[in-house]
Amino acid sequence: MKHFKIVIPFLLIVSMALACAGQADPVQSSAAPAVQTQNVRLPLQILATSEIKLLEDAKILDACKQKTGVQISIEYRGSVELKQNLDTETAKAPKVHMYIVASPIWMTQAIARDKVSIMQSVGVMVADEQLASQMKWVTPTGITIGQVIEAAESKKLTLAMSSASLDDNGASLLLASLTSIKGNSTVPLLIEDVSQGSPALKKMESLYKAMKASGSNADRVREVMLKDHTSDKSQFNAAFLPEAMAIALNTQLIQAGKQPMRVFYVQGAVSLQTYTAAYVDGISQGQIDQYHEFTDCLRSPEIQVMIRQQGFRATYVGITMPDADKKVFNPAWGVDTTTEFSLMLLPKEAVIAKALEMYQTALRPPSFTVYCLDYSGSMGGDGITQLRAAMKLLLTQSEATKEFLQASPGDITYALPFETNFRFEQSVEGNDAGKLASLYEALKNQNPNGGTNIYGCAKRAIELVQKARADQIPAIILMTDGDHNGSVSYLEFKDAFDKASKKAPIFSVMFGGAKKDQLDLLAKLSGGAVCDGRGGVEVFTRCFKIFKGNN
């Protein structure tokens, strides 16, 4: 068994012997990296956990680019998803050059080489003052996972958190909380602790019932909380975040003239994140040299000072920082940099995988998803081929399970195939594989023809969202070439959306000859996003992970 440092809120574990072993942006396909020539330094292609975006926003990555001359191209994902990507890498044809994950537990593959730790953070819970006062939570003494569950059961807690099946923040929360509930941190979680009927899982069901917003990664949760707490009427009074993200959120709230949130460390359920980089076996020697130059820069004393200013714990011996800048690690918010956290045993990989499966099928809040599917004439050719392949992935449960996209018993799925008019309207309640497969067959037999009434479908979808139960997280997923020419105008849709009592983000997947500007209007209004799904199965699968991770 390997020992991992954990922290007192939740998350997971880390300190694995490193020697061992958005709004969502449009997603582009990842071509195999070009071979490095002797004299030309091509950009280093990086996939990184979303917390690294704090370094990019603070121009820290730019500082290392200028210092080393290494150019980079970077995309952000949740760490669990990064592990899935690494599982598909081969030394013969690496897809990217470098990975940065939130914990080395997501980087156990032999193909990940020369691992180095860049910085650390710990998992915390942020709560607004009203909730903390109601529950009599005091920051210096901390709170327990039992107190958090008590707030959930009393229906005083409305949570935002990242998906455990995509992101380290969510996965670590799940594993650390289960260990805390079990009550013996000296014994790792076993398969029976994360299987149906487990008392610990039963307790966690209460917590997840308070989850009213989900994110595909920690940065998405930060964005949700910032938008919510700067709006006229806040919906979410707490969230689970890495400490650095909580500090960034509070800084932004103060800049917006709003009250910062209280920071709590959940006793016995805090995990330590050790942000770890590695290059992929099979890249050229020139790219390996660039990897070392860039990571050496990130670990250099002057850059580590800059990283600490973003709320990360840049330390390699323990995690305390008694000399931390209190303007950043503000004790008035509840930030604690003087406590050394306890050790915890890491579950076996099979136990982690089972826990994530249970999250997807039994713990996560059920979703209410309306698919607006464009079968207009302009979707002929590549567009209809891409749409059919996408719906096959989503509705064929044996395929969806491989990507943690499978339905749960509490889900409701609507399909609205449209052109000038609707072809039909069909729903499936639950996760019956046969019923979902039958829905796919009905969609597969539709052929492109007619006009493109995008706003008409979006209007009908928001009407259907009003049927969603209080425990469901709604979303509208539009698959289209984005070339609207229907009878319902954008203003008519906007009027219906504004008047609706229940809102839902509209996530658009571009297929065929997509017109992104029309889809951006829907995303901006609803708090959704647009993703380019035209690069093949791998690319549109990525789109759905982003979108389904958000509901």
XYZ file of C-alpha atoms in Angstrom, residues 140-386:
247
model
C -10.706 28.115 13.291
C -12.018 24.763 14.551
C -13.109 23.465 11.147
C -16.101 21.261 10.374
C -16.686 17.547 9.841
C -18.177 15.708 6.894
C -21.008 14.782 9.247
C -21.827 18.473 9.747
C -21.823 19.017 5.991
C -24.194 16.069 5.499
C -26.396 17.441 8.298
C -26.688 20.733 6.384
C -27.601 18.791 3.250
C -30.251 16.712 5.018
C -31.781 19.849 6.543
C -32.039 21.259 2.989
C -29.986 24.314 3.926
C -27.127 23.403 1.598
C -27.092 24.138 -2.153
C -23.803 22.896 -3.535
C -21.674 23.324 -6.631
C -18.892 20.812 -7.232
C -16.953 19.206 -10.048
C -17.780 15.808 -11.516
C -16.025 12.925 -9.751
C -15.876 11.021 -13.043
C -13.889 13.809 -14.724
C -11.966 15.857 -12.176
C -9.603 15.265 -9.254
C -11.451 17.811 -7.125
C -14.675 15.782 -7.322
C -13.024 12.365 -7.179
C -10.870 13.271 -4.176
C -13.889 14.656 -2.340
C -15.702 11.360 -2.875
C -12.836 9.106 -1.783
C -11.702 11.200 1.188
C -15.266 11.649 2.452
C -16.006 7.916 2.189
C -12.834 7.203 4.170
C -13.826 9.748 6.823
C -17.354 8.336 7.109
C -15.945 4.824 7.408
C -14.109 6.103 10.467
C -10.688 4.454 10.179
C -8.076 6.330 8.151
C -5.463 3.631 8.842
C -7.365 1.147 6.663
C -7.884 1.950 2.982
C -11.280 1.801 1.316
C -12.203 -1.673 0.106
C -14.491 -2.739 -2.734
C -17.328 -3.386 -0.286
C -17.049 0.222 0.960
C -17.809 1.578 -2.508
C -20.351 -1.005 -3.655
C -24.150 -0.874 -3.626
C -25.473 -1.168 -0.078
C -22.391 0.325 1.589
C -23.335 2.433 4.684
C -20.715 5.022 3.697
C -22.199 5.343 0.196
C -25.655 5.717 1.714
C -24.409 8.678 3.756
C -22.864 10.261 0.663
C -26.205 10.055 -1.155
C -27.489 12.752 1.219
C -24.580 15.029 0.357
C -25.041 14.648 -3.391
C -28.740 15.447 -3.123
C -27.623 18.977 -2.183
C -25.568 19.247 -5.391
C -27.401 21.733 -7.618
C -24.617 22.599 -10.064
C -21.925 20.399 -11.553
C -18.754 21.258 -13.441
C -16.478 19.241 -15.689
C -13.491 20.684 -13.812
C -12.649 22.893 -10.824
C -12.264 26.052 -12.895
C -15.787 25.607 -14.245
C -17.090 25.422 -10.637
C -15.206 28.630 -9.801
C -16.806 30.343 -12.813
C -20.273 29.108 -11.793
C -19.846 30.418 -8.244
C -18.479 33.768 -9.412
C -21.358 34.301 -11.822
C -23.866 33.169 -9.199
C -22.540 35.366 -6.391
C -22.304 38.454 -8.595
C -25.882 38.004 -9.851
C -29.002 39.595 -8.357
C -30.121 36.316 -6.777
C -27.598 33.717 -5.667
C -28.628 30.044 -5.973
C -25.602 28.246 -4.490
C -24.364 28.813 -0.946
C -21.376 26.455 -0.929
C -18.856 24.721 -3.172
C -15.923 22.351 -2.981
C -12.750 23.713 -4.570
C -8.990 23.405 -4.400
C -7.727 26.025 -1.939
C -6.043 28.048 -4.705
C -9.322 28.211 -6.636
C -11.155 29.308 -3.465
C -8.625 32.109 -2.986
C -9.038 33.157 -6.630
C -12.842 33.138 -6.245
C -12.746 35.339 -3.143
C -10.319 37.749 -4.791
C -12.676 38.118 -7.753
C -15.715 38.544 -5.501
C -14.022 41.383 -3.615
C -13.018 43.012 -6.900
C -16.697 42.858 -7.902
C -17.715 44.520 -4.644
C -19.205 41.322 -3.196
C -18.679 39.543 0.108
C -16.018 36.793 0.089
C -16.938 33.257 1.090
C -15.747 31.466 4.227
C -13.117 28.761 3.758
C -13.480 25.509 5.711
C -11.220 22.478 6.047
C -13.374 19.389 6.572
C -11.761 17.335 9.299
C -10.726 13.864 8.237
C -11.767 14.478 4.635
C -9.172 16.864 3.279
C -6.917 15.832 0.473
C -3.640 17.176 -0.750
C -3.126 17.924 -4.426
C 0.408 17.690 -5.744
C 0.406 19.119 -9.262
C 2.628 16.807 -11.252
C 4.073 17.115 -14.752
C 5.458 14.418 -17.043
C 6.398 14.077 -20.684
C 5.056 11.288 -22.883
C 7.411 8.523 -23.937
C 8.013 8.632 -27.675
C 8.476 12.375 -28.182
C 11.745 13.590 -29.681
C 14.874 14.462 -27.702
C 14.360 18.113 -28.605
C 10.885 18.039 -27.088
C 12.225 16.265 -23.985
C 14.807 19.041 -23.610
C 12.039 21.652 -23.887
C 10.012 19.795 -21.240
C 12.931 19.944 -18.807
C 13.615 23.614 -19.558
C 9.980 24.559 -19.002
C 9.438 22.530 -15.814
C 12.792 23.685 -14.403
C 11.565 27.238 -14.922
C 8.258 26.522 -13.143
C 10.195 25.084 -10.202
C 12.731 27.928 -10.057
C 12.709 30.095 -6.884
C 11.552 33.291 -8.611
C 8.654 31.551 -10.376
C 7.683 29.687 -7.196
C 7.243 33.083 -5.504
C 4.841 34.062 -8.297
C 2.977 30.750 -7.951
C 2.501 31.306 -4.199
C 0.948 34.675 -5.004
C -1.797 32.768 -6.845
C -2.723 30.823 -3.718
C -0.762 27.627 -4.309
C 1.445 26.036 -1.698
C 4.808 26.005 -3.413
C 6.693 23.788 -0.978
C 8.372 20.408 -1.258
C 8.685 19.478 2.440
C 5.262 19.153 4.086
C 2.458 21.559 3.251
C 2.593 24.190 5.975
C 3.602 27.732 5.075
C 3.966 29.714 8.319
C 5.431 32.665 6.411
C 2.608 32.738 3.815
C 1.497 36.138 2.552
C -1.674 36.842 4.545
C -2.935 39.151 1.810
C -3.190 36.030 -0.368
C -3.739 33.259 2.203
C -6.148 35.440 4.136
C -6.836 34.065 7.657
C -9.911 36.305 7.890
C -11.503 34.073 5.244
C -10.521 30.966 7.211
C -7.408 30.043 5.209
C -5.074 27.908 7.349
C -1.419 27.544 6.339
C -0.023 26.318 9.681
C -1.695 22.917 10.116
C 0.207 19.827 9.015
C -2.303 17.301 7.780
C -2.505 13.594 8.505
C -1.567 10.535 6.462
C -4.056 8.311 4.735
C -3.820 5.093 2.796
C -4.728 5.166 -0.878
C -7.310 2.626 -2.088
C -6.340 0.184 -4.780
C -6.918 1.316 -8.353
C -9.863 -1.087 -8.747
C -11.531 0.485 -5.704
C -11.091 3.988 -7.138
C -12.567 2.836 -10.463
C -15.567 1.275 -8.663
C -16.136 4.452 -6.647
C -16.202 6.546 -9.823
C -18.626 4.086 -11.427
C -20.932 4.369 -8.406
C -20.752 8.147 -8.603
C -21.887 8.076 -12.223
C -24.731 5.601 -11.785
C -25.915 6.067 -8.195
C -24.543 9.163 -6.447
C -24.498 12.072 -8.864
C -27.707 14.102 -9.118
C -29.936 12.853 -11.933
C -29.936 14.877 -15.119
C -32.745 16.171 -17.311
C -31.287 16.448 -20.803
C -33.028 17.663 -23.949
C -31.222 16.916 -27.208
C -32.072 19.257 -30.085
C -30.927 17.319 -33.163
C -30.627 19.076 -36.504
C -31.883 16.946 -39.433
C -32.156 19.827 -41.913
C -30.980 19.530 -45.490
C -27.774 21.447 -44.749
C -26.734 18.635 -42.372
C -26.323 16.236 -45.291
C -22.971 14.498 -45.761
C -20.504 14.848 -42.873
C -23.014 16.574 -40.611
C -25.519 13.725 -40.417
C -22.735 11.135 -40.161
C -21.255 12.974 -37.194
